[in-house]
Short mmCIF file of C-alpha atoms and ligand atoms in Angstrom, two decimals:
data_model
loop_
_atom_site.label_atom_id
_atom_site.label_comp_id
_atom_site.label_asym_id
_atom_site.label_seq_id
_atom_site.Cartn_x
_atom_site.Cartn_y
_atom_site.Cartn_z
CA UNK A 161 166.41 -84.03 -64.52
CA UNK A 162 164.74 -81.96 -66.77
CA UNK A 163 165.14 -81.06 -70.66
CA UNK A 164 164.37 -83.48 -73.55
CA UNK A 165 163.20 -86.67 -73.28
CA UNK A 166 164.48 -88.04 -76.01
CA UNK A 167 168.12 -86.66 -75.04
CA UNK A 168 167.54 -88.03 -71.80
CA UNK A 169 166.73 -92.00 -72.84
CA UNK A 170 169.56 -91.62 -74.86
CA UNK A 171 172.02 -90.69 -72.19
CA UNK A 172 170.60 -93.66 -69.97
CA UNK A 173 171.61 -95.90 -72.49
CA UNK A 174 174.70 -95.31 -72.40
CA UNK A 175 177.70 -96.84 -70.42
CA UNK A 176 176.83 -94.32 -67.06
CA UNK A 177 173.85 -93.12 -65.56
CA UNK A 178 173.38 -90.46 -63.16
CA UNK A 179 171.97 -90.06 -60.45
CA UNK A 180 170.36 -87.13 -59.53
CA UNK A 181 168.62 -87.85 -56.21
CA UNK A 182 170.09 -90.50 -53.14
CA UNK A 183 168.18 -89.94 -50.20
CA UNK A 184 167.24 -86.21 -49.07
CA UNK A 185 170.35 -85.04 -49.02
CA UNK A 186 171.12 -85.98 -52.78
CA UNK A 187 168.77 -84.33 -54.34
CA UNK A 188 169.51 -81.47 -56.91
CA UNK A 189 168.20 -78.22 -55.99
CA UNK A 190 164.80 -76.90 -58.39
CA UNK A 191 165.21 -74.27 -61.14
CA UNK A 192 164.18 -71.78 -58.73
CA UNK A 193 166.99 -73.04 -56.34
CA UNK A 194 167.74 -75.56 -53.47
CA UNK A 195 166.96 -73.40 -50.46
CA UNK A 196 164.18 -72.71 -51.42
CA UNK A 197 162.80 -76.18 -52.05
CA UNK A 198 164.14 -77.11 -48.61
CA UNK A 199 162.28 -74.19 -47.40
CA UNK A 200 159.63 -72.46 -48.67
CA UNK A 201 159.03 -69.15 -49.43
CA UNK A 202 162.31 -66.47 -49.16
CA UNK A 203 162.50 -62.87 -48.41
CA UNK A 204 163.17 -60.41 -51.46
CA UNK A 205 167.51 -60.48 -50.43
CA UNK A 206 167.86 -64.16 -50.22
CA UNK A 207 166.06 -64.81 -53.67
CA UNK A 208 169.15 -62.83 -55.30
CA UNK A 209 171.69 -64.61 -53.10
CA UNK A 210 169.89 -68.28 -54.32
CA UNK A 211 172.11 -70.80 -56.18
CA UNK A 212 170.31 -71.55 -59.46
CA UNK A 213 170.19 -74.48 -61.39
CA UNK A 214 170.13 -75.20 -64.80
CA UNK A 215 170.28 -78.20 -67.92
CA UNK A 216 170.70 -78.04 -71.77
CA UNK A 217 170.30 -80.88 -73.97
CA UNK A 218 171.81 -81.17 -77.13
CA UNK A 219 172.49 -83.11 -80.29
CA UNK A 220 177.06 -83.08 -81.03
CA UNK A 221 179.42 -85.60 -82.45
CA UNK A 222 176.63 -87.96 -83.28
CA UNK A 223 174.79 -88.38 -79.81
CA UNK A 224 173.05 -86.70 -77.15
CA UNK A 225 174.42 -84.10 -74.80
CA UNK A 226 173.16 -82.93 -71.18
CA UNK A 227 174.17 -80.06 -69.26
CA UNK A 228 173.91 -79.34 -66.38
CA UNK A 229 175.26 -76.31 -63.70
CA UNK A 230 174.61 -75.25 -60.57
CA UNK A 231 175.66 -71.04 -59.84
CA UNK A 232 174.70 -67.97 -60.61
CA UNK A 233 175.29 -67.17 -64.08
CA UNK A 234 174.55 -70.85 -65.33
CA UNK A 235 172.74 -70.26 -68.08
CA UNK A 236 174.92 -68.05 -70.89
CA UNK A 237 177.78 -70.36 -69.27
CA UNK A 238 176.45 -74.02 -70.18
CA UNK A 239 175.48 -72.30 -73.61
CA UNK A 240 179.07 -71.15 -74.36
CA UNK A 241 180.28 -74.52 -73.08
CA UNK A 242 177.34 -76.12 -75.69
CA UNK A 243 178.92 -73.78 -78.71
CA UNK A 244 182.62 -74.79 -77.86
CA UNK A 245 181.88 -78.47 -78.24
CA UNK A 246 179.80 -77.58 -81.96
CA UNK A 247 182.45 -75.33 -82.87
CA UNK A 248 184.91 -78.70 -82.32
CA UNK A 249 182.20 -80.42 -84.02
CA UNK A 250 182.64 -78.66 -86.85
CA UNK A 251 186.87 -79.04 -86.93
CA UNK A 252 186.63 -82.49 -86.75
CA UNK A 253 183.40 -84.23 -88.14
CA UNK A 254 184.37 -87.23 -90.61
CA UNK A 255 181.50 -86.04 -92.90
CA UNK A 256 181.54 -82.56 -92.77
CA UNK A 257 182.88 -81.20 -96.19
CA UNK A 258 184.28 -78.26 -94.49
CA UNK A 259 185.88 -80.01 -91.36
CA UNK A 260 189.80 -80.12 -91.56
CA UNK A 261 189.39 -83.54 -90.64
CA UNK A 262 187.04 -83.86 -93.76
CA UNK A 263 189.69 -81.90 -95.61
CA UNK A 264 193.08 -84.04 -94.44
CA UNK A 265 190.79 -87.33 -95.38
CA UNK A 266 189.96 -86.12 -98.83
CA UNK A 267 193.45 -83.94 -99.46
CA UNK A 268 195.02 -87.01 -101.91
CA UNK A 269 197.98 -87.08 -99.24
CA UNK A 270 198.53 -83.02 -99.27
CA UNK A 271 199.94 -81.24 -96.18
CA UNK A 272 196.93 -79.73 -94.48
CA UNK A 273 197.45 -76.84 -91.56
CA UNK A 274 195.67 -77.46 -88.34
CA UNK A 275 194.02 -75.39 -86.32
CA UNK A 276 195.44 -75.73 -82.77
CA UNK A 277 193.01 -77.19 -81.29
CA UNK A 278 193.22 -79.90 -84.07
CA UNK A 279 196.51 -79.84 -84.00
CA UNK A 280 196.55 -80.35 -80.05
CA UNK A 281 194.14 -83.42 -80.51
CA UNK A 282 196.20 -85.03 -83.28
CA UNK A 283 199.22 -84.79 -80.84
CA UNK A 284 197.27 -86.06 -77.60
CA UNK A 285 195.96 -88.86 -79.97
CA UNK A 286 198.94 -90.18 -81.35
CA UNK A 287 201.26 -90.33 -77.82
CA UNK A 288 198.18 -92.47 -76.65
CA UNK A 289 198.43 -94.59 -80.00
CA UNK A 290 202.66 -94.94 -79.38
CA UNK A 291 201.94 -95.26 -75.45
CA UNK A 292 199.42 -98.22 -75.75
CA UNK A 293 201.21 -99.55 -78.81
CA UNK A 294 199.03 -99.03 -81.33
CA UNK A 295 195.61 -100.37 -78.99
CA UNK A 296 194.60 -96.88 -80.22
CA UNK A 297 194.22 -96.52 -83.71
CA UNK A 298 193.09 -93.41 -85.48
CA UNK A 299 193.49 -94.07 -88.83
CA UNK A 300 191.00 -96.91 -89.35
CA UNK A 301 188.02 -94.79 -90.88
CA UNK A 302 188.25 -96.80 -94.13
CA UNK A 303 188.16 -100.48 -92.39
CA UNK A 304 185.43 -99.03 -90.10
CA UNK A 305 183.43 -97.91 -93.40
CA UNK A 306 184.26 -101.65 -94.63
CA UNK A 307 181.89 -103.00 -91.42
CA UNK A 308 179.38 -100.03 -92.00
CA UNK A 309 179.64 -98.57 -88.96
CA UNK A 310 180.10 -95.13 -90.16
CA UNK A 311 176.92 -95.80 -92.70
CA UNK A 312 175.37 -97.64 -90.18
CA UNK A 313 174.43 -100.36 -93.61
CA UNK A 314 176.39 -102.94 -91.51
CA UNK A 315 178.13 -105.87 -93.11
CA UNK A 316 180.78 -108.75 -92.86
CA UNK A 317 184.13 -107.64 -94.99
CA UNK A 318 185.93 -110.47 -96.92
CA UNK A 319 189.01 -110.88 -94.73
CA UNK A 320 191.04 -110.21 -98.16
CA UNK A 321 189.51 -106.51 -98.21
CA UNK A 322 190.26 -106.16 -94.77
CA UNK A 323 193.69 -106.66 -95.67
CA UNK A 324 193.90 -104.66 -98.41
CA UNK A 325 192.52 -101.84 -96.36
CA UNK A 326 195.17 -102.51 -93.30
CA UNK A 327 197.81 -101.84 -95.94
CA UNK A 328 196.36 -97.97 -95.69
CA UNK A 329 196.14 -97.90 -91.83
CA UNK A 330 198.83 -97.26 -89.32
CA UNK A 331 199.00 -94.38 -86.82
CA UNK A 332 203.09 -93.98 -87.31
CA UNK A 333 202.45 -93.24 -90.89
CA UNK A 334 201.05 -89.75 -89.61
CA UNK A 335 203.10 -87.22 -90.46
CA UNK A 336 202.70 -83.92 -88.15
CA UNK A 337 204.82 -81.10 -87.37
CA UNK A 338 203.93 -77.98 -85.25
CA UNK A 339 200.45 -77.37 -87.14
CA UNK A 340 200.57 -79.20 -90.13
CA UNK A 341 199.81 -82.48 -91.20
CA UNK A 342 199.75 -85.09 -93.70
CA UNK A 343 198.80 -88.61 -94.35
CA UNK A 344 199.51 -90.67 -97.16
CA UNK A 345 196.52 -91.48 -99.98
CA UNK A 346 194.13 -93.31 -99.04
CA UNK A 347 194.42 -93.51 -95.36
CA UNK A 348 191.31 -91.21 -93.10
CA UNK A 349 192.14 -89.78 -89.66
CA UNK A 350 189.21 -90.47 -86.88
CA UNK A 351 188.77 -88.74 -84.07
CA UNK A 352 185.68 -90.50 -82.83
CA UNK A 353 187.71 -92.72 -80.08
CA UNK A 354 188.99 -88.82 -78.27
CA UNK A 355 187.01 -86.32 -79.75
CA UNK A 356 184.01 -86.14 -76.98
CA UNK A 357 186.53 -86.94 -74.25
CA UNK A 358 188.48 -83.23 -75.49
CA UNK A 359 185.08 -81.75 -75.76
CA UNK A 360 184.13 -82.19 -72.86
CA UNK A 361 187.52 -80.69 -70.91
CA UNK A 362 186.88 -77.80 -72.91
CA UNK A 363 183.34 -77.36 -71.56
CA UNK A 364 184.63 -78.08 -68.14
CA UNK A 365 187.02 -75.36 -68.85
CA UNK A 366 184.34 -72.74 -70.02
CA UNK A 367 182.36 -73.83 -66.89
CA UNK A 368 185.35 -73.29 -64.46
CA UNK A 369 186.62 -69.45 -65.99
CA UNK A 370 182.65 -68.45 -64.89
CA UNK A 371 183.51 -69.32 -61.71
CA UNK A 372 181.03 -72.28 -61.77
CA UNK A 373 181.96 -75.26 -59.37
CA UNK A 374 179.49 -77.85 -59.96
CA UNK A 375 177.96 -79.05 -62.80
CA UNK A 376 177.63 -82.64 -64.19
CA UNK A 377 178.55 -82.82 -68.18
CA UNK A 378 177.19 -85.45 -69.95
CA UNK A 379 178.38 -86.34 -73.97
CA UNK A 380 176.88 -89.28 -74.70
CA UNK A 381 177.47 -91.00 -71.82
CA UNK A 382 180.98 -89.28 -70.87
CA UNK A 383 180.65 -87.89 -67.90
CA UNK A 384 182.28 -85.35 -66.80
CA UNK A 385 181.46 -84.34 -62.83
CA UNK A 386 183.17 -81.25 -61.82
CA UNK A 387 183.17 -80.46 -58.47
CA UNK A 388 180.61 -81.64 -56.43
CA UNK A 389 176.97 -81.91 -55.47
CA UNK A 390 175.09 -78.83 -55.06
CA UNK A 391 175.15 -78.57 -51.47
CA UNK A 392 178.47 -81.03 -50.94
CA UNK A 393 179.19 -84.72 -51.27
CA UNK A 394 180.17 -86.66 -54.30
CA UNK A 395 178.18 -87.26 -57.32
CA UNK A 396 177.00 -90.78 -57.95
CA UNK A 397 176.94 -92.23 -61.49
CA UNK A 398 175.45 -95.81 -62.14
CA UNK A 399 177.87 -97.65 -64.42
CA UNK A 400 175.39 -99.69 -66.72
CA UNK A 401 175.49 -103.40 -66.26
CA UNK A 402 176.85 -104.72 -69.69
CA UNK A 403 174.86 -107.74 -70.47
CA UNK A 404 171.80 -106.47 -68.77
CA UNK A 405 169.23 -103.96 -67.93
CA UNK A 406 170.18 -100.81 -65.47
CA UNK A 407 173.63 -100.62 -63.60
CA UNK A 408 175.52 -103.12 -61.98
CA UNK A 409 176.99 -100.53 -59.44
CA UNK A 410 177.25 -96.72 -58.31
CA UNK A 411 180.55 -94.99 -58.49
CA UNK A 412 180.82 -92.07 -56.64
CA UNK A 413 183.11 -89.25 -57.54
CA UNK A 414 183.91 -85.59 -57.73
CA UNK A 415 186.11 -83.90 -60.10
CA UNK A 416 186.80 -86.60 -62.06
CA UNK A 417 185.68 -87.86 -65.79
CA UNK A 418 184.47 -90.75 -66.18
CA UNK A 419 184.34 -92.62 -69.92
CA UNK A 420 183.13 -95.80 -70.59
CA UNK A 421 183.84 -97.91 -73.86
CA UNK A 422 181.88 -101.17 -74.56
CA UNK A 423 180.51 -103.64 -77.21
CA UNK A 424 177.03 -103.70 -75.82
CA UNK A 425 175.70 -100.39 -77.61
CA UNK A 426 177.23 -100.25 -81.31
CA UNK A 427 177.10 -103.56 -82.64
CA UNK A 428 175.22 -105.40 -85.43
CA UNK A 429 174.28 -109.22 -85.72
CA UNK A 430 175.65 -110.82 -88.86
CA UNK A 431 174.38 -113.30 -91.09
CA UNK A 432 176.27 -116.00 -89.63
CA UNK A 433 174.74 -115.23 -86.40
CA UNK A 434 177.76 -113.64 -84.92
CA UNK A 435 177.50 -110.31 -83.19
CA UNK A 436 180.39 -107.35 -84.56
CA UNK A 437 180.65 -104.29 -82.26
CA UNK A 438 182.21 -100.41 -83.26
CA UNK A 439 185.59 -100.81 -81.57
CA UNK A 440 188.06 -102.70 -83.72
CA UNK A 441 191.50 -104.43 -83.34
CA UNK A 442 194.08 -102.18 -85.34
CA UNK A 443 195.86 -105.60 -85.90
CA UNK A 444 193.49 -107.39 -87.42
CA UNK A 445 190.20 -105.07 -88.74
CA UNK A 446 187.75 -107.00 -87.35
CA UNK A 447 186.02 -105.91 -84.23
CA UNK A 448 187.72 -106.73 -80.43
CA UNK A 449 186.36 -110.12 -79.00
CA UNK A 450 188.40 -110.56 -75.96
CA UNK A 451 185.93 -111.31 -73.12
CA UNK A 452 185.20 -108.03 -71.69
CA UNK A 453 182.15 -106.01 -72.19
CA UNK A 454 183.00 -102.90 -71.25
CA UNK A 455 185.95 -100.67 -69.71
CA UNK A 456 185.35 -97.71 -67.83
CA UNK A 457 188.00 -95.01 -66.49
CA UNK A 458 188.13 -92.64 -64.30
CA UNK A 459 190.72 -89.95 -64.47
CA UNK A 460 191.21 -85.57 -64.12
CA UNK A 461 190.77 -85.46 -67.51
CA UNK A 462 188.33 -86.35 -70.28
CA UNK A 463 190.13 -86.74 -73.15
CA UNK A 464 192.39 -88.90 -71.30
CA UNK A 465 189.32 -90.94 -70.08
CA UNK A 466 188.01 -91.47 -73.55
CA UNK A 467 191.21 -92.83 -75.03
CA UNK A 468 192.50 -95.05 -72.45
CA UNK A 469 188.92 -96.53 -72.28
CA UNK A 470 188.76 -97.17 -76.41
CA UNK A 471 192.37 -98.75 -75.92
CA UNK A 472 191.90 -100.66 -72.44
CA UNK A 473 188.70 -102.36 -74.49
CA UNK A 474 190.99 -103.16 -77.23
CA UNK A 475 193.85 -104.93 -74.94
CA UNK A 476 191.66 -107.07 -73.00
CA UNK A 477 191.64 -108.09 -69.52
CA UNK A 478 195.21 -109.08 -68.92
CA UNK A 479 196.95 -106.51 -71.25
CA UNK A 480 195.09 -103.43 -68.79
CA UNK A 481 196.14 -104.64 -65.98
CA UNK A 482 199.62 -104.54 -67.01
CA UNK A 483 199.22 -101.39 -68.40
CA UNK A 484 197.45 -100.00 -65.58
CA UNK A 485 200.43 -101.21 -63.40
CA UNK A 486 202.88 -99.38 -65.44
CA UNK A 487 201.07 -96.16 -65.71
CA UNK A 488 198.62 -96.42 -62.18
CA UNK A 489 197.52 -92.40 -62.69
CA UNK A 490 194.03 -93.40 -63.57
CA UNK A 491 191.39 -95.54 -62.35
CA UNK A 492 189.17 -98.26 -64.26
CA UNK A 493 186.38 -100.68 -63.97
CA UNK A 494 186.45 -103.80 -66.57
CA UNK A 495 183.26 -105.95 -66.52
CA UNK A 496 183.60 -109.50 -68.47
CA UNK A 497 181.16 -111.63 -70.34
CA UNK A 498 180.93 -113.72 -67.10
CA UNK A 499 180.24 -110.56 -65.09
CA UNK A 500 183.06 -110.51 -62.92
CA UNK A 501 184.15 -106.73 -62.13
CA UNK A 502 187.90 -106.29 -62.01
CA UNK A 503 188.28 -102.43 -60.15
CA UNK A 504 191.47 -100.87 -59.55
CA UNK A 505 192.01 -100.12 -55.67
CA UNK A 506 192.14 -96.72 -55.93
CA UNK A 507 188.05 -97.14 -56.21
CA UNK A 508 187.63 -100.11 -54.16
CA UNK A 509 185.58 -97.83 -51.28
CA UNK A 510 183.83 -95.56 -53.90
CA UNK A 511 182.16 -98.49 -56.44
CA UNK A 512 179.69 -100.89 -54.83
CA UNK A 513 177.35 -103.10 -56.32
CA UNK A 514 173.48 -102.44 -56.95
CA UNK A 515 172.96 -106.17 -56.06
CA UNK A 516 175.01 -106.96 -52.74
CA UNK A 517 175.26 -110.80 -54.34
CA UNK A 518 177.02 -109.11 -57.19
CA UNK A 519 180.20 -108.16 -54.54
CA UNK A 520 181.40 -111.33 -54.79
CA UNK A 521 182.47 -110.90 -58.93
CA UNK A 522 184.28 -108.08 -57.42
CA UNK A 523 188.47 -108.68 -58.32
CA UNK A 524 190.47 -106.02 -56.94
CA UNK A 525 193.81 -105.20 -59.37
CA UNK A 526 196.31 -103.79 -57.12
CA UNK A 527 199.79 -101.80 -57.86
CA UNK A 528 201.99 -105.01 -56.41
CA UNK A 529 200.28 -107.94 -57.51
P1 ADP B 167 181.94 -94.14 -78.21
O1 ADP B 167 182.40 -93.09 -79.15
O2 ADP B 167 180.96 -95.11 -78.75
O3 ADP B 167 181.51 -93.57 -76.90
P2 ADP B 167 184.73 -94.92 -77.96
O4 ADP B 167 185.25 -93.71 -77.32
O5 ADP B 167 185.29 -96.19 -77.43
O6 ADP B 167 183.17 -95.05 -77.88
O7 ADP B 167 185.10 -94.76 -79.48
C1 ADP B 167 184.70 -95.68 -80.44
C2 ADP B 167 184.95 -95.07 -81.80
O8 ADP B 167 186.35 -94.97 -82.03
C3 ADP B 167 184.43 -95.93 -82.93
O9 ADP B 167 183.11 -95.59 -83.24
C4 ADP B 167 185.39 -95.61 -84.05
O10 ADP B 167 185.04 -94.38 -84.66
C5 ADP B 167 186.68 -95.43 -83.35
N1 ADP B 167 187.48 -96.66 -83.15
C6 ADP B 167 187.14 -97.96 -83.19
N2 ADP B 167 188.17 -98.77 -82.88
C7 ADP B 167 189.22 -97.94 -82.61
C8 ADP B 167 190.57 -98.14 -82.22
N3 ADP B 167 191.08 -99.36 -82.01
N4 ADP B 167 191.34 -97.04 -82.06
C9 ADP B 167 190.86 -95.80 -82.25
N5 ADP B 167 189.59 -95.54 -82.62
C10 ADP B 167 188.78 -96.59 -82.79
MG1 MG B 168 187.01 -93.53 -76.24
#
């Protein structure tokens, strides 16, 4: 992979890593195409004909960004993709004065109108809120601010303002019809749980209408892999290993995105000792301390991906599985504290284990049991 190398840490540090070479076969073609680096040298025709290759790196929604296409065209393609996901940026950003989302926050419980692709997140969010039961919480900006996360000057809230700030939180309480919306004083809409997960089915989008069928998009550590490898076969992404260094398996896929949530990144250490992560129990305000380290899933679409993730995290181990038995149209990975790996069978033959001792912490959650 080329690009920044500062964009590039970044995205290894997140949940999923990818991997751009297995073997021979794996590897990605050069700038200057893969024929030619199996090769050698080309006649003057062929050169035209050659598949190219290239990545942009960029800084969106608070974190790193790497694109990356394979096709001819690729270049003013991954840079319109790059522009949708800023021009989203801008709609939505908490702390953007000009935002809408900045606008509905500060609007002293006005109705605001939406743009529709505002107005299509706001919908997507909330029938994710209703359908997990509230797991998925959008309005609670203000108890995040309480912890610090959004100021990143972390703290421990007195439960009482905790409570006093729950009083203001409370997805039902969102009003919305067609493009308008409004919520009541004092409560803040966040998209932060979503917002990447949309971005990056737009990009996909963008990619797809140039006619380009592979290309690997990653925001932040949602991945989106579209298509497959230059050259066939299905990408491979290393989903990170939790409590540790590096990945505790490969996941192979193609056409899929593939989000992981976890309290191993975001997360400050208290002065009692404690350690407090970004993703919080609507029910309570503090952050989720179930057991599980991190969720991944793996569905068509991103935005899907990125909130059942957020709200898997939030239910815990027990509470997913029933939920994934009720609604089986997605896939997911759940590591625990104790590292065992719970998979759902749908991905039993495309997730193995870096560390062939690890298989044994593999559970498998099936549809009937
Ligand atoms: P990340 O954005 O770190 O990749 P997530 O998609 O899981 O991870 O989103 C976490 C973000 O969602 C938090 O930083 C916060 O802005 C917001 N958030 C935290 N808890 C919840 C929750 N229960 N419901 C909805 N949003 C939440
Ligand atoms: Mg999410």
């Amino acid at each position: 992979m080329r690009g920044n190398g500062r964009a590039r840490k970044k995205a290894l540090a997140m949940g999923i890593c990818i991997f751009l070479c297995s073997g021979n076969t794996g590897c990605f073609p050069s700038q200057k195409g893969m024929e030619e680096s199996q090769r050698g040298s080309y006649p003057e025709t062929a050169v035209s004909e050659k598949k190219e290759q290239a990545e942009l790196d960029f800084f969106a929604m608070n974190t790193y960004h790497t694109f990356s296409a394979y096709g001819s065209g690729v270049d003013t393609a991954l840079e319109e993709a790059r522009d949708r996901v800023l021009e989203l940026e801008a709609k939505w950003s908490a702390t953007e004065e000009n935002s809408e989302i900045f606008q509905l926050n500060h609007g002293n419980g006005e109705v605001i109108s939406l743009s529709c692709d505002t107005a299509d997140i706001r919908n997507f969010t909330l029938e994710i809120a209703e359908k997990t039961d509230g797991a998925l919480d959008p309005t609670l900006y203000p108890v995040l601010t309480a912890w610090g996360f959004t100021t990143k000057e972390n703290q421990i809230p007195k439960a009482a303002e905790l409570q006093t700030l729950l009083e203001n939180t409370g997805w039902e309480k969102v009003s919305s019809e067609g493009n308008q919306v409004q919520i009541p004083e004092g409560m803040e809409l966040d998209l932060g749980a979503v917002g990447k997960g949309y971005a990056g089915d737009e990009a996909a989008e963008i990619l797809k209408e140039k006619g380009i069928t592979s290309d690997l998009l990653n925001l932040g550590g949602n991945v989106q892999a579209i298509g497959s490898r230059p050259g066939g076969g299905s990408w491979r992404l290393g989903i990170r290993d939790p409590s540790g260094e590096g990945n505790i398996g490969i996941l192979e896929v193609s056409d899929q995105a593939v989000v992981t949530s976890g309290n191993y990144e975001r997360y400050f250490v208290g002065e009692d000792g404690n350690t407090y992560a970004h993703i919080l129990d609507p029910s309570t305000g503090y952050p989720v301390k179930n057991g599980l380290m991190s969720v991944t899933v793996i569905t068509k679409e991103g935005k899907k991906a990125d909130a059942l993730s957020t709200s898997l995290f939030v239910m815990g181990l027990e509470k997913a599985e029933n939920f994934w038995r009720a609604h089986p149209d997605f896939d997911m990975i759940l590591i625990t504290e104790e590292d065992e790996i719970y998979l759902t069978e749908g991905i039993r033959k495309t997730f193995a284990c870096e560390d062939p001792a690890m298989s044994k912490n593999i559970h498998i959650i099936e549809k009937g049991t």
